[in-house]
Amino acid sequence: MASLIRASGHTAKGYTEGDHGQWKGKHCFIFIADPQPGLCDMVENEGKGHTWKKEIDLVKKSVVAINKISPAPKFLCIGGDIINALPDESAEIRTRQADDLRNAFSKLKPSIPVFFVSGNHDVGNMPDNDSINWYLQQFGDDYFSFWMHGVLYIVANSQLIYDPSSYEEYAKVQDEWLTKQLQYAKNSSAKHVVLFMHIPIFINQPDEDDFYFNIPKSIRGDLLRKLAEARIEKVFCGHYHRNAGGEWISKEDNTKKVECVVSSAIGAQLGDDVSGVRVVEIREDKITHAYYGVDNIPEKVLEDE
């Protein structure tokens, strides 16, 4: 049975710098966005989202394939919208969706821990004390950091960045924590630094107009500059239910770059992609990634270039 990590105290026990701060060579991890059990019923059947066999079957199929990957991934990250029912919907349905999703991922090899990222369907479009507490009880901390094989990973609650107005005091606490984490990352010995958040900073272009699927322009530029200063190279996101992404390059220093990787969903599609997962390969000098449909997840990764 897989280890489903519940972060506490804004860290993941057993995955600190002391545990995993040393670089141990090339490896990979799996990024899966938007399982969102129930959305397929709404999108494909015009249903109420009260049935989610399709999403669970897709997750189970991907788990079988991921268990065959060699060398085995060091971890799997679920990039938000773990469930579909929003906080103002049935508590019973939300709990069932969470339980069924956890059960499906629990079939991963025990050597592949699972880390959770909060999405807007998990904590609400307007988070409050109740919705955050529900998430903490179900999945652990909504913002935290962890280390794996010499790489530092930071997990942020993007809903608090997108619109902090509904829970300003809590958003401020995360912002203060994130500022400290970025300073820590800048000065750390990490071979790479990676950020996970649900809502993309941008979809295709750093200067694109605001819309539902990206972080507002009013804060986007400053956020990207802060991430670059902290040596963050990649930001892995979901939310869009389509594959997209692009690169921001600092106008002041073109060596400072941040790639926003927008990964389509393991569940319902809103574009022309297929349900799938992203395989991320970590080498000493670079990070590369590729999206694979559930039926085409490779068994061999990290092959010599």
PDB file of C-alpha atoms in Angstrom:
ATOM      1  CA  MET A   1       0.000   0.000   0.000  1.00  0.00           C
ATOM      2  CA  ALA A   2       1.304   3.444  -0.927  1.00  0.00           C
ATOM      3  CA  SER A   3       2.295   6.018   1.651  1.00  0.00           C
ATOM      4  CA  LEU A   4      -0.187   8.910   1.435  1.00  0.00           C
ATOM      5  CA  ILE A   5       1.735  11.795   2.974  1.00  0.00           C
ATOM      6  CA  ARG A   6      -0.087  14.099   5.387  1.00  0.00           C
ATOM      7  CA  ALA A   7       2.128  17.138   5.856  1.00  0.00           C
ATOM      8  CA  SER A   8       2.072  18.704   9.316  1.00  0.00           C
ATOM      9  CA  GLY A   9       3.812  21.791  10.612  1.00  0.00           C
ATOM     10  CA  HIS A  10       4.333  22.751   6.962  1.00  0.00           C
ATOM     11  CA  THR A  11       6.748  19.912   6.389  1.00  0.00           C
ATOM     12  CA  ALA A  12       6.532  16.222   5.519  1.00  0.00           C
ATOM     13  CA  LYS A  13       7.912  13.878   8.142  1.00  0.00           C
ATOM     14  CA  GLY A  14      10.716  11.784   6.730  1.00  0.00           C
ATOM     15  CA  TYR A  15      11.254  14.134   3.779  1.00  0.00           C
ATOM     16  CA  THR A  16      13.260  16.951   5.328  1.00  0.00           C
ATOM     17  CA  GLU A  17      16.651  18.263   4.230  1.00  0.00           C
ATOM     18  CA  GLY A  18      18.227  15.981   6.799  1.00  0.00           C
ATOM     19  CA  ASP A  19      16.455  12.985   5.320  1.00  0.00           C
ATOM     20  CA  HIS A  20      16.753  13.700   1.604  1.00  0.00           C
ATOM     21  CA  GLY A  21      18.952  16.765   1.148  1.00  0.00           C
ATOM     22  CA  GLN A  22      21.781  14.927  -0.597  1.00  0.00           C
ATOM     23  CA  TRP A  23      21.816  14.588  -4.392  1.00  0.00           C
ATOM     24  CA  LYS A  24      21.733  10.893  -5.321  1.00  0.00           C
ATOM     25  CA  GLY A  25      21.641  10.976  -9.082  1.00  0.00           C
ATOM     26  CA  LYS A  26      19.002  11.194 -11.786  1.00  0.00           C
ATOM     27  CA  HIS A  27      15.465  10.115 -10.958  1.00  0.00           C
ATOM     28  CA  CYS A  28      11.846  10.851 -11.834  1.00  0.00           C
ATOM     29  CA  PHE A  29       8.489  11.657 -10.291  1.00  0.00           C
ATOM     30  CA  ILE A  30       4.892  11.635 -11.514  1.00  0.00           C
ATOM     31  CA  PHE A  31       2.642  14.695 -11.596  1.00  0.00           C
ATOM     32  CA  ILE A  32      -1.100  14.063 -11.857  1.00  0.00           C
ATOM     33  CA  ALA A  33      -3.583  16.929 -12.106  1.00  0.00           C
ATOM     34  CA  ASP A  34      -7.311  17.169 -11.416  1.00  0.00           C
ATOM     35  CA  PRO A  35      -8.625  13.694 -10.638  1.00  0.00           C
ATOM     36  CA  GLN A  36     -11.829  15.529  -9.657  1.00  0.00           C
ATOM     37  CA  PRO A  37     -14.160  12.517  -9.363  1.00  0.00           C
ATOM     38  CA  GLY A  38     -17.621  13.532 -10.557  1.00  0.00           C
ATOM     39  CA  LEU A  39     -16.632  16.066 -13.211  1.00  0.00           C
ATOM     40  CA  CYS A  40     -16.755  13.547 -16.069  1.00  0.00           C
ATOM     41  CA  ASP A  41     -20.420  12.946 -15.244  1.00  0.00           C
ATOM     42  CA  MET A  42     -21.088  16.691 -15.381  1.00  0.00           C
ATOM     43  CA  VAL A  43     -19.102  17.373 -18.563  1.00  0.00           C
ATOM     44  CA  GLU A  44     -19.952  14.264 -20.559  1.00  0.00           C
ATOM     45  CA  ASN A  45     -23.422  13.359 -19.299  1.00  0.00           C
ATOM     46  CA  GLU A  46     -24.764  16.713 -18.070  1.00  0.00           C
ATOM     47  CA  GLY A  47     -25.140  14.963 -14.734  1.00  0.00           C
ATOM     48  CA  LYS A  48     -24.864  16.276 -11.182  1.00  0.00           C
ATOM     49  CA  GLY A  49     -21.428  14.813 -10.523  1.00  0.00           C
ATOM     50  CA  HIS A  50     -22.764  12.212  -8.140  1.00  0.00           C
ATOM     51  CA  THR A  51     -21.118   9.283  -9.917  1.00  0.00           C
ATOM     52  CA  TRP A  52     -17.385   8.992 -10.535  1.00  0.00           C
ATOM     53  CA  LYS A  53     -16.549   5.465 -11.621  1.00  0.00           C
ATOM     54  CA  LYS A  54     -14.801   6.767 -14.754  1.00  0.00           C
ATOM     55  CA  GLU A  55     -12.310   8.909 -12.871  1.00  0.00           C
ATOM     56  CA  ILE A  56     -11.550   6.181 -10.338  1.00  0.00           C
ATOM     57  CA  ASP A  57     -11.022   3.648 -13.129  1.00  0.00           C
ATOM     58  CA  LEU A  58      -8.625   6.062 -14.878  1.00  0.00           C
ATOM     59  CA  VAL A  59      -6.657   6.514 -11.663  1.00  0.00           C
ATOM     60  CA  LYS A  60      -6.527   2.775 -11.029  1.00  0.00           C
ATOM     61  CA  LYS A  61      -5.332   2.154 -14.588  1.00  0.00           C
ATOM     62  CA  SER A  62      -2.628   4.781 -14.247  1.00  0.00           C
ATOM     63  CA  VAL A  63      -1.513   3.312 -10.920  1.00  0.00           C
ATOM     64  CA  VAL A  64      -1.021  -0.109 -12.533  1.00  0.00           C
ATOM     65  CA  ALA A  65       1.127   1.501 -15.235  1.00  0.00           C
ATOM     66  CA  ILE A  66       3.103   3.683 -12.803  1.00  0.00           C
ATOM     67  CA  ASN A  67       3.912   0.604 -10.710  1.00  0.00           C
ATOM     68  CA  LYS A  68       5.635  -0.859 -13.795  1.00  0.00           C
ATOM     69  CA  ILE A  69       7.878   2.145 -14.471  1.00  0.00           C
ATOM     70  CA  SER A  70      11.595   1.415 -14.200  1.00  0.00           C
ATOM     71  CA  PRO A  71      13.380   2.877 -12.401  1.00  0.00           C
ATOM     72  CA  ALA A  72      10.471   3.480 -10.059  1.00  0.00           C
ATOM     73  CA  PRO A  73       9.388   7.107  -9.531  1.00  0.00           C
ATOM     74  CA  LYS A  74      10.567   8.644  -6.275  1.00  0.00           C
ATOM     75  CA  PHE A  75       7.102  10.065  -5.582  1.00  0.00           C
ATOM     76  CA  LEU A  76       3.757  11.066  -7.060  1.00  0.00           C
ATOM     77  CA  CYS A  77       2.202  14.507  -6.674  1.00  0.00           C
ATOM     78  CA  ILE A  78      -1.527  15.140  -7.093  1.00  0.00           C
ATOM     79  CA  GLY A  79      -1.758  18.734  -8.283  1.00  0.00           C
ATOM     80  CA  GLY A  80      -5.077  19.806  -6.826  1.00  0.00           C
ATOM     81  CA  ASP A  81      -8.794  19.328  -7.370  1.00  0.00           C
ATOM     82  CA  ILE A  82      -8.426  16.034  -5.625  1.00  0.00           C
ATOM     83  CA  ILE A  83     -12.210  15.972  -5.428  1.00  0.00           C
ATOM     84  CA  ASN A  84     -14.950  17.718  -7.421  1.00  0.00           C
ATOM     85  CA  ALA A  85     -17.749  18.604  -4.983  1.00  0.00           C
ATOM     86  CA  LEU A  86     -17.237  22.118  -3.635  1.00  0.00           C
ATOM     87  CA  PRO A  87     -17.400  22.986   0.102  1.00  0.00           C
ATOM     88  CA  ASP A  88     -20.997  24.196  -0.163  1.00  0.00           C
ATOM     89  CA  GLU A  89     -22.121  20.855  -1.611  1.00  0.00           C
ATOM     90  CA  SER A  90     -22.943  17.614   0.166  1.00  0.00           C
ATOM     91  CA  ALA A  91     -20.437  16.791   2.914  1.00  0.00           C
ATOM     92  CA  GLU A  92     -21.210  13.112   2.423  1.00  0.00           C
ATOM     93  CA  ILE A  93     -20.366  13.256  -1.299  1.00  0.00           C
ATOM     94  CA  ARG A  94     -17.156  15.182  -0.628  1.00  0.00           C
ATOM     95  CA  THR A  95     -16.027  12.585   1.903  1.00  0.00           C
ATOM     96  CA  ARG A  96     -16.887   9.690  -0.413  1.00  0.00           C
ATOM     97  CA  GLN A  97     -14.978  11.271  -3.273  1.00  0.00           C
ATOM     98  CA  ALA A  98     -11.936  11.784  -1.036  1.00  0.00           C
ATOM     99  CA  ASP A  99     -12.124   8.222   0.300  1.00  0.00           C
ATOM    100  CA  ASP A 100     -12.494   6.653  -3.147  1.00  0.00           C
ATOM    101  CA  LEU A 101      -9.628   8.713  -4.534  1.00  0.00           C
ATOM    102  CA  ARG A 102      -7.313   7.841  -1.648  1.00  0.00           C
ATOM    103  CA  ASN A 103      -8.205   4.180  -1.995  1.00  0.00           C
ATOM    104  CA  ALA A 104      -7.383   4.206  -5.723  1.00  0.00           C
ATOM    105  CA  PHE A 105      -3.964   5.780  -5.158  1.00  0.00           C
ATOM    106  CA  SER A 106      -3.232   3.505  -2.207  1.00  0.00           C
ATOM    107  CA  LYS A 107      -2.501   0.694  -4.677  1.00  0.00           C
ATOM    108  CA  LEU A 108       0.774   2.350  -5.640  1.00  0.00           C
ATOM    109  CA  LYS A 109       3.967   0.630  -4.562  1.00  0.00           C
ATOM    110  CA  PRO A 110       4.859   1.438  -0.939  1.00  0.00           C
ATOM    111  CA  SER A 111       8.101   2.958  -2.230  1.00  0.00           C
ATOM    112  CA  ILE A 112       6.185   5.714  -4.086  1.00  0.00           C
ATOM    113  CA  PRO A 113       4.860   8.272  -1.573  1.00  0.00           C
ATOM    114  CA  VAL A 114       1.933  10.477  -2.610  1.00  0.00           C
ATOM    115  CA  PHE A 115       1.927  14.227  -1.903  1.00  0.00           C
ATOM    116  CA  PHE A 116      -1.241  16.341  -2.140  1.00  0.00           C
ATOM    117  CA  VAL A 117      -1.720  19.879  -3.485  1.00  0.00           C
ATOM    118  CA  SER A 118      -4.934  21.749  -2.708  1.00  0.00           C
ATOM    119  CA  GLY A 119      -7.183  22.976  -5.529  1.00  0.00           C
ATOM    120  CA  ASN A 120     -10.161  25.300  -5.628  1.00  0.00           C
ATOM    121  CA  HIS A 121     -12.612  22.386  -5.521  1.00  0.00           C
ATOM    122  CA  ASP A 122     -10.867  21.096  -2.399  1.00  0.00           C
ATOM    123  CA  VAL A 123     -10.735  24.326  -0.368  1.00  0.00           C
ATOM    124  CA  GLY A 124     -13.378  26.359  -2.210  1.00  0.00           C
ATOM    125  CA  ASN A 125     -13.267  29.268  -4.616  1.00  0.00           C
ATOM    126  CA  MET A 126     -13.554  31.506  -1.554  1.00  0.00           C
ATOM    127  CA  PRO A 127     -11.727  29.593   1.196  1.00  0.00           C
ATOM    128  CA  ASP A 128     -12.736  30.106   4.797  1.00  0.00           C
ATOM    129  CA  ASN A 129     -11.937  28.563   8.152  1.00  0.00           C
ATOM    130  CA  ASP A 130     -14.343  25.659   7.649  1.00  0.00           C
ATOM    131  CA  SER A 131     -13.167  24.736   4.151  1.00  0.00           C
ATOM    132  CA  ILE A 132      -9.500  24.917   5.118  1.00  0.00           C
ATOM    133  CA  ASN A 133     -10.078  22.825   8.230  1.00  0.00           C
ATOM    134  CA  TRP A 134     -11.898  20.195   6.173  1.00  0.00           C
ATOM    135  CA  TYR A 135      -8.898  19.974   3.855  1.00  0.00           C
ATOM    136  CA  LEU A 136      -6.426  19.784   6.748  1.00  0.00           C
ATOM    137  CA  GLN A 137      -8.394  16.919   8.266  1.00  0.00           C
ATOM    138  CA  GLN A 138      -8.639  15.037   4.975  1.00  0.00           C
ATOM    139  CA  PHE A 139      -5.201  15.577   3.414  1.00  0.00           C
ATOM    140  CA  GLY A 140      -2.897  17.426   5.821  1.00  0.00           C
ATOM    141  CA  ASP A 141      -1.330  20.866   5.386  1.00  0.00           C
ATOM    142  CA  ASP A 142      -2.341  22.900   2.340  1.00  0.00           C
ATOM    143  CA  TYR A 143       1.102  24.519   2.100  1.00  0.00           C
ATOM    144  CA  PHE A 144       4.393  22.862   2.992  1.00  0.00           C
ATOM    145  CA  SER A 145       7.776  21.842   1.617  1.00  0.00           C
ATOM    146  CA  PHE A 146       9.672  18.590   1.293  1.00  0.00           C
ATOM    147  CA  TRP A 147      12.966  17.260  -0.016  1.00  0.00           C
ATOM    148  CA  MET A 148      13.610  14.312  -2.289  1.00  0.00           C
ATOM    149  CA  HIS A 149      17.067  13.204  -3.445  1.00  0.00           C
ATOM    150  CA  GLY A 150      18.653  16.604  -3.179  1.00  0.00           C
ATOM    151  CA  VAL A 151      15.755  18.562  -4.692  1.00  0.00           C
ATOM    152  CA  LEU A 152      13.575  20.979  -2.721  1.00  0.00           C
ATOM    153  CA  TYR A 153       9.838  20.996  -3.474  1.00  0.00           C
ATOM    154  CA  ILE A 154       7.480  23.727  -2.294  1.00  0.00           C
ATOM    155  CA  VAL A 155       3.690  23.270  -2.229  1.00  0.00           C
ATOM    156  CA  ALA A 156       1.438  26.351  -2.156  1.00  0.00           C
ATOM    157  CA  ASN A 157      -2.297  26.871  -1.766  1.00  0.00           C
ATOM    158  CA  SER A 158      -2.859  28.818  -4.996  1.00  0.00           C
ATOM    159  CA  GLN A 159      -6.414  29.822  -4.113  1.00  0.00           C
ATOM    160  CA  LEU A 160      -5.010  32.078  -1.402  1.00  0.00           C
ATOM    161  CA  ILE A 161      -2.749  33.672  -4.010  1.00  0.00           C
ATOM    162  CA  TYR A 162      -5.448  33.966  -6.680  1.00  0.00           C
ATOM    163  CA  ASP A 163      -7.908  35.683  -4.356  1.00  0.00           C
ATOM    164  CA  PRO A 164      -7.000  36.140  -0.687  1.00  0.00           C
ATOM    165  CA  SER A 165     -10.017  38.330   0.069  1.00  0.00           C
ATOM    166  CA  SER A 166     -12.219  35.673   1.665  1.00  0.00           C
ATOM    167  CA  TYR A 167      -9.640  34.641   4.263  1.00  0.00           C
ATOM    168  CA  GLU A 168      -7.104  37.441   4.401  1.00  0.00           C
ATOM    169  CA  GLU A 169      -5.524  36.568   7.729  1.00  0.00           C
ATOM    170  CA  TYR A 170      -4.825  32.981   6.640  1.00  0.00           C
ATOM    171  CA  ALA A 171      -3.558  34.093   3.223  1.00  0.00           C
ATOM    172  CA  LYS A 172      -1.156  36.465   4.976  1.00  0.00           C
ATOM    173  CA  VAL A 173       0.239  33.606   7.062  1.00  0.00           C
ATOM    174  CA  GLN A 174       0.901  31.554   3.932  1.00  0.00           C
ATOM    175  CA  ASP A 175       2.474  34.558   2.213  1.00  0.00           C
ATOM    176  CA  GLU A 176       4.842  35.109   5.122  1.00  0.00           C
ATOM    177  CA  TRP A 177       5.723  31.415   5.178  1.00  0.00           C
ATOM    178  CA  LEU A 178       6.306  31.382   1.418  1.00  0.00           C
ATOM    179  CA  THR A 179       8.610  34.396   1.628  1.00  0.00           C
ATOM    180  CA  LYS A 180      10.730  32.546   4.194  1.00  0.00           C
ATOM    181  CA  GLN A 181      10.694  29.368   2.104  1.00  0.00           C
ATOM    182  CA  LEU A 182      11.890  31.230  -0.967  1.00  0.00           C
ATOM    183  CA  GLN A 183      14.756  32.755   0.996  1.00  0.00           C
ATOM    184  CA  TYR A 184      15.610  29.307   2.358  1.00  0.00           C
ATOM    185  CA  ALA A 185      15.508  27.878  -1.177  1.00  0.00           C
ATOM    186  CA  LYS A 186      17.781  30.622  -2.512  1.00  0.00           C
ATOM    187  CA  ASN A 187      20.451  29.853   0.073  1.00  0.00           C
ATOM    188  CA  SER A 188      20.003  26.083   0.180  1.00  0.00           C
ATOM    189  CA  SER A 189      22.208  23.384  -1.292  1.00  0.00           C
ATOM    190  CA  ALA A 190      19.298  22.027  -3.360  1.00  0.00           C
ATOM    191  CA  LYS A 191      20.280  20.834  -6.811  1.00  0.00           C
ATOM    192  CA  HIS A 192      16.923  22.137  -8.093  1.00  0.00           C
ATOM    193  CA  VAL A 193      13.917  23.917  -6.583  1.00  0.00           C
ATOM    194  CA  VAL A 194      10.386  23.156  -7.825  1.00  0.00           C
ATOM    195  CA  LEU A 195       6.998  24.674  -6.973  1.00  0.00           C
ATOM    196  CA  PHE A 196       3.662  22.853  -7.047  1.00  0.00           C
ATOM    197  CA  MET A 197       0.412  24.852  -7.118  1.00  0.00           C
ATOM    198  CA  HIS A 198      -2.994  24.199  -8.618  1.00  0.00           C
ATOM    199  CA  ILE A 199      -3.779  27.416 -10.499  1.00  0.00           C
ATOM    200  CA  PRO A 200      -1.225  28.247 -13.212  1.00  0.00           C
ATOM    201  CA  ILE A 201       0.698  31.484 -12.901  1.00  0.00           C
ATOM    202  CA  PHE A 202      -0.023  31.826 -16.614  1.00  0.00           C
ATOM    203  CA  ILE A 203      -1.387  29.527 -19.322  1.00  0.00           C
ATOM    204  CA  ASN A 204       0.766  30.329 -22.353  1.00  0.00           C
ATOM    205  CA  GLN A 205       2.277  33.808 -22.036  1.00  0.00           C
ATOM    206  CA  PRO A 206       3.497  35.617 -18.900  1.00  0.00           C
ATOM    207  CA  ASP A 207       1.740  38.832 -19.993  1.00  0.00           C
ATOM    208  CA  GLU A 208      -1.572  37.264 -21.031  1.00  0.00           C
ATOM    209  CA  ASP A 209      -4.838  38.805 -19.854  1.00  0.00           C
ATOM    210  CA  ASP A 210      -6.527  37.692 -16.665  1.00  0.00           C
ATOM    211  CA  PHE A 211      -9.157  34.979 -16.795  1.00  0.00           C
ATOM    212  CA  TYR A 212     -10.471  32.192 -14.606  1.00  0.00           C
ATOM    213  CA  PHE A 213      -7.519  29.876 -15.205  1.00  0.00           C
ATOM    214  CA  ASN A 214      -4.508  32.068 -14.344  1.00  0.00           C
ATOM    215  CA  ILE A 215      -3.064  34.154 -11.518  1.00  0.00           C
ATOM    216  CA  PRO A 216      -3.988  37.856 -11.900  1.00  0.00           C
ATOM    217  CA  LYS A 217      -1.503  40.089 -13.737  1.00  0.00           C
ATOM    218  CA  SER A 218      -1.495  42.513 -10.812  1.00  0.00           C
ATOM    219  CA  ILE A 219       0.589  40.031  -8.797  1.00  0.00           C
ATOM    220  CA  ARG A 220       1.929  37.699 -11.514  1.00  0.00           C
ATOM    221  CA  GLY A 221       5.095  39.594 -12.416  1.00  0.00           C
ATOM    222  CA  ASP A 222       6.200  40.111  -8.840  1.00  0.00           C
ATOM    223  CA  LEU A 223       5.532  36.452  -8.034  1.00  0.00           C
ATOM    224  CA  LEU A 224       7.618  35.261 -10.994  1.00  0.00           C
ATOM    225  CA  ARG A 225      10.513  37.519 -10.012  1.00  0.00           C
ATOM    226  CA  LYS A 226      10.432  36.177  -6.461  1.00  0.00           C
ATOM    227  CA  LEU A 227      10.399  32.582  -7.713  1.00  0.00           C
ATOM    228  CA  ALA A 228      13.335  33.213 -10.042  1.00  0.00           C
ATOM    229  CA  GLU A 229      15.327  34.824  -7.224  1.00  0.00           C
ATOM    230  CA  ALA A 230      14.714  31.650  -5.198  1.00  0.00           C
ATOM    231  CA  ARG A 231      16.142  29.507  -8.043  1.00  0.00           C
ATOM    232  CA  ILE A 232      12.771  27.957  -8.850  1.00  0.00           C
ATOM    233  CA  GLU A 233      13.006  26.575 -12.387  1.00  0.00           C
ATOM    234  CA  LYS A 234       9.670  24.874 -12.839  1.00  0.00           C
ATOM    235  CA  VAL A 235       6.151  25.419 -11.550  1.00  0.00           C
ATOM    236  CA  PHE A 236       3.854  22.425 -12.073  1.00  0.00           C
ATOM    237  CA  CYS A 237       0.128  23.246 -12.188  1.00  0.00           C
ATOM    238  CA  GLY A 238      -3.233  21.824 -13.228  1.00  0.00           C
ATOM    239  CA  HIS A 239      -6.682  23.477 -13.175  1.00  0.00           C
ATOM    240  CA  TYR A 240      -6.868  24.096 -16.950  1.00  0.00           C
ATOM    241  CA  HIS A 241      -7.800  20.507 -17.943  1.00  0.00           C
ATOM    242  CA  ARG A 242      -5.627  20.964 -21.031  1.00  0.00           C
ATOM    243  CA  ASN A 243      -1.881  20.846 -21.611  1.00  0.00           C
ATOM    244  CA  ALA A 244      -0.290  24.264 -21.919  1.00  0.00           C
ATOM    245  CA  GLY A 245       2.518  26.331 -20.466  1.00  0.00           C
ATOM    246  CA  GLY A 246       5.353  28.665 -21.303  1.00  0.00           C
ATOM    247  CA  GLU A 247       8.472  30.346 -20.009  1.00  0.00           C
ATOM    248  CA  TRP A 248       9.027  33.659 -18.256  1.00  0.00           C
ATOM    249  CA  ILE A 249      12.444  35.278 -18.715  1.00  0.00           C
ATOM    250  CA  SER A 250      13.558  38.232 -16.620  1.00  0.00           C
ATOM    251  CA  LYS A 251      14.087  41.414 -18.625  1.00  0.00           C
ATOM    252  CA  GLU A 252      16.839  42.445 -16.237  1.00  0.00           C
ATOM    253  CA  ASP A 253      18.720  39.130 -16.254  1.00  0.00           C
ATOM    254  CA  ASN A 254      17.962  36.588 -18.982  1.00  0.00           C
ATOM    255  CA  THR A 255      19.593  33.812 -16.977  1.00  0.00           C
ATOM    256  CA  LYS A 256      16.628  33.952 -14.601  1.00  0.00           C
ATOM    257  CA  LYS A 257      13.818  31.872 -16.063  1.00  0.00           C
ATOM    258  CA  VAL A 258      10.706  30.152 -14.750  1.00  0.00           C
ATOM    259  CA  GLU A 259       8.777  27.573 -16.767  1.00  0.00           C
ATOM    260  CA  CYS A 260       5.079  27.251 -15.958  1.00  0.00           C
ATOM    261  CA  VAL A 261       4.045  23.683 -16.776  1.00  0.00           C
ATOM    262  CA  VAL A 262       0.275  23.316 -17.133  1.00  0.00           C
ATOM    263  CA  SER A 263      -0.708  19.654 -17.095  1.00  0.00           C
ATOM    264  CA  SER A 264      -4.008  18.267 -18.300  1.00  0.00           C
ATOM    265  CA  ALA A 265      -6.219  16.144 -16.101  1.00  0.00           C
ATOM    266  CA  ILE A 266      -6.197  12.480 -15.219  1.00  0.00           C
ATOM    267  CA  GLY A 267      -9.968  12.997 -15.196  1.00  0.00           C
ATOM    268  CA  ALA A 268     -12.276  15.123 -17.354  1.00  0.00           C
ATOM    269  CA  GLN A 269     -10.855  16.942 -20.388  1.00  0.00           C
ATOM    270  CA  LEU A 270     -11.941  20.407 -21.467  1.00  0.00           C
ATOM    271  CA  GLY A 271      -9.877  20.403 -24.671  1.00  0.00           C
ATOM    272  CA  ASP A 272      -8.340  17.980 -27.142  1.00  0.00           C
ATOM    273  CA  ASP A 273      -5.972  16.147 -24.782  1.00  0.00           C
ATOM    274  CA  VAL A 274      -6.520  12.714 -23.277  1.00  0.00           C
ATOM    275  CA  SER A 275      -6.576  11.751 -19.621  1.00  0.00           C
ATOM    276  CA  GLY A 276      -3.024  11.190 -18.525  1.00  0.00           C
ATOM    277  CA  VAL A 277      -0.036  11.833 -16.301  1.00  0.00           C
ATOM    278  CA  ARG A 278       3.180  13.822 -16.550  1.00  0.00           C
ATOM    279  CA  VAL A 279       6.515  12.047 -16.102  1.00  0.00           C
ATOM    280  CA  VAL A 280       9.158  14.451 -14.791  1.00  0.00           C
ATOM    281  CA  GLU A 281      12.812  13.470 -15.105  1.00  0.00           C
ATOM    282  CA  ILE A 282      15.349  15.101 -12.805  1.00  0.00           C
ATOM    283  CA  ARG A 283      18.983  15.203 -13.877  1.00  0.00           C
ATOM    284  CA  GLU A 284      21.825  17.068 -12.263  1.00  0.00           C
ATOM    285  CA  ASP A 285      21.822  19.823 -14.887  1.00  0.00           C
ATOM    286  CA  LYS A 286      18.172  19.974 -15.969  1.00  0.00           C
ATOM    287  CA  ILE A 287      14.537  18.983 -15.468  1.00  0.00           C
ATOM    288  CA  THR A 288      12.546  17.580 -18.385  1.00  0.00           C
ATOM    289  CA  HIS A 289       8.971  16.378 -18.583  1.00  0.00           C
ATOM    290  CA  ALA A 290       6.464  14.727 -20.921  1.00  0.00           C
ATOM    291  CA  TYR A 291       2.720  14.081 -20.769  1.00  0.00           C
ATOM    292  CA  TYR A 292       1.420  10.577 -21.502  1.00  0.00           C
ATOM    293  CA  GLY A 293      -2.111   9.318 -21.937  1.00  0.00           C
ATOM    294  CA  VAL A 294      -3.148   6.674 -19.427  1.00  0.00           C
ATOM    295  CA  ASP A 295      -2.822   4.004 -22.135  1.00  0.00           C
ATOM    296  CA  ASN A 296       0.695   5.116 -23.100  1.00  0.00           C
ATOM    297  CA  ILE A 297       2.595   5.526 -19.841  1.00  0.00           C
ATOM    298  CA  PRO A 298       6.133   4.253 -20.536  1.00  0.00           C
ATOM    299  CA  GLU A 299       7.702   1.390 -18.622  1.00  0.00           C
ATOM    300  CA  LYS A 300      11.232   2.720 -19.096  1.00  0.00           C
ATOM    301  CA  VAL A 301      12.317   6.242 -18.145  1.00  0.00           C
ATOM    302  CA  LEU A 302      15.624   8.046 -17.655  1.00  0.00           C
ATOM    303  CA  GLU A 303      17.187   6.211 -20.555  1.00  0.00           C
ATOM    304  CA  ASP A 304      20.539   7.514 -21.760  1.00  0.00           C
ATOM    305  CA  GLU A 305      20.208  10.530 -24.004  1.00  0.00           C
TER     306      GLU A 305
END
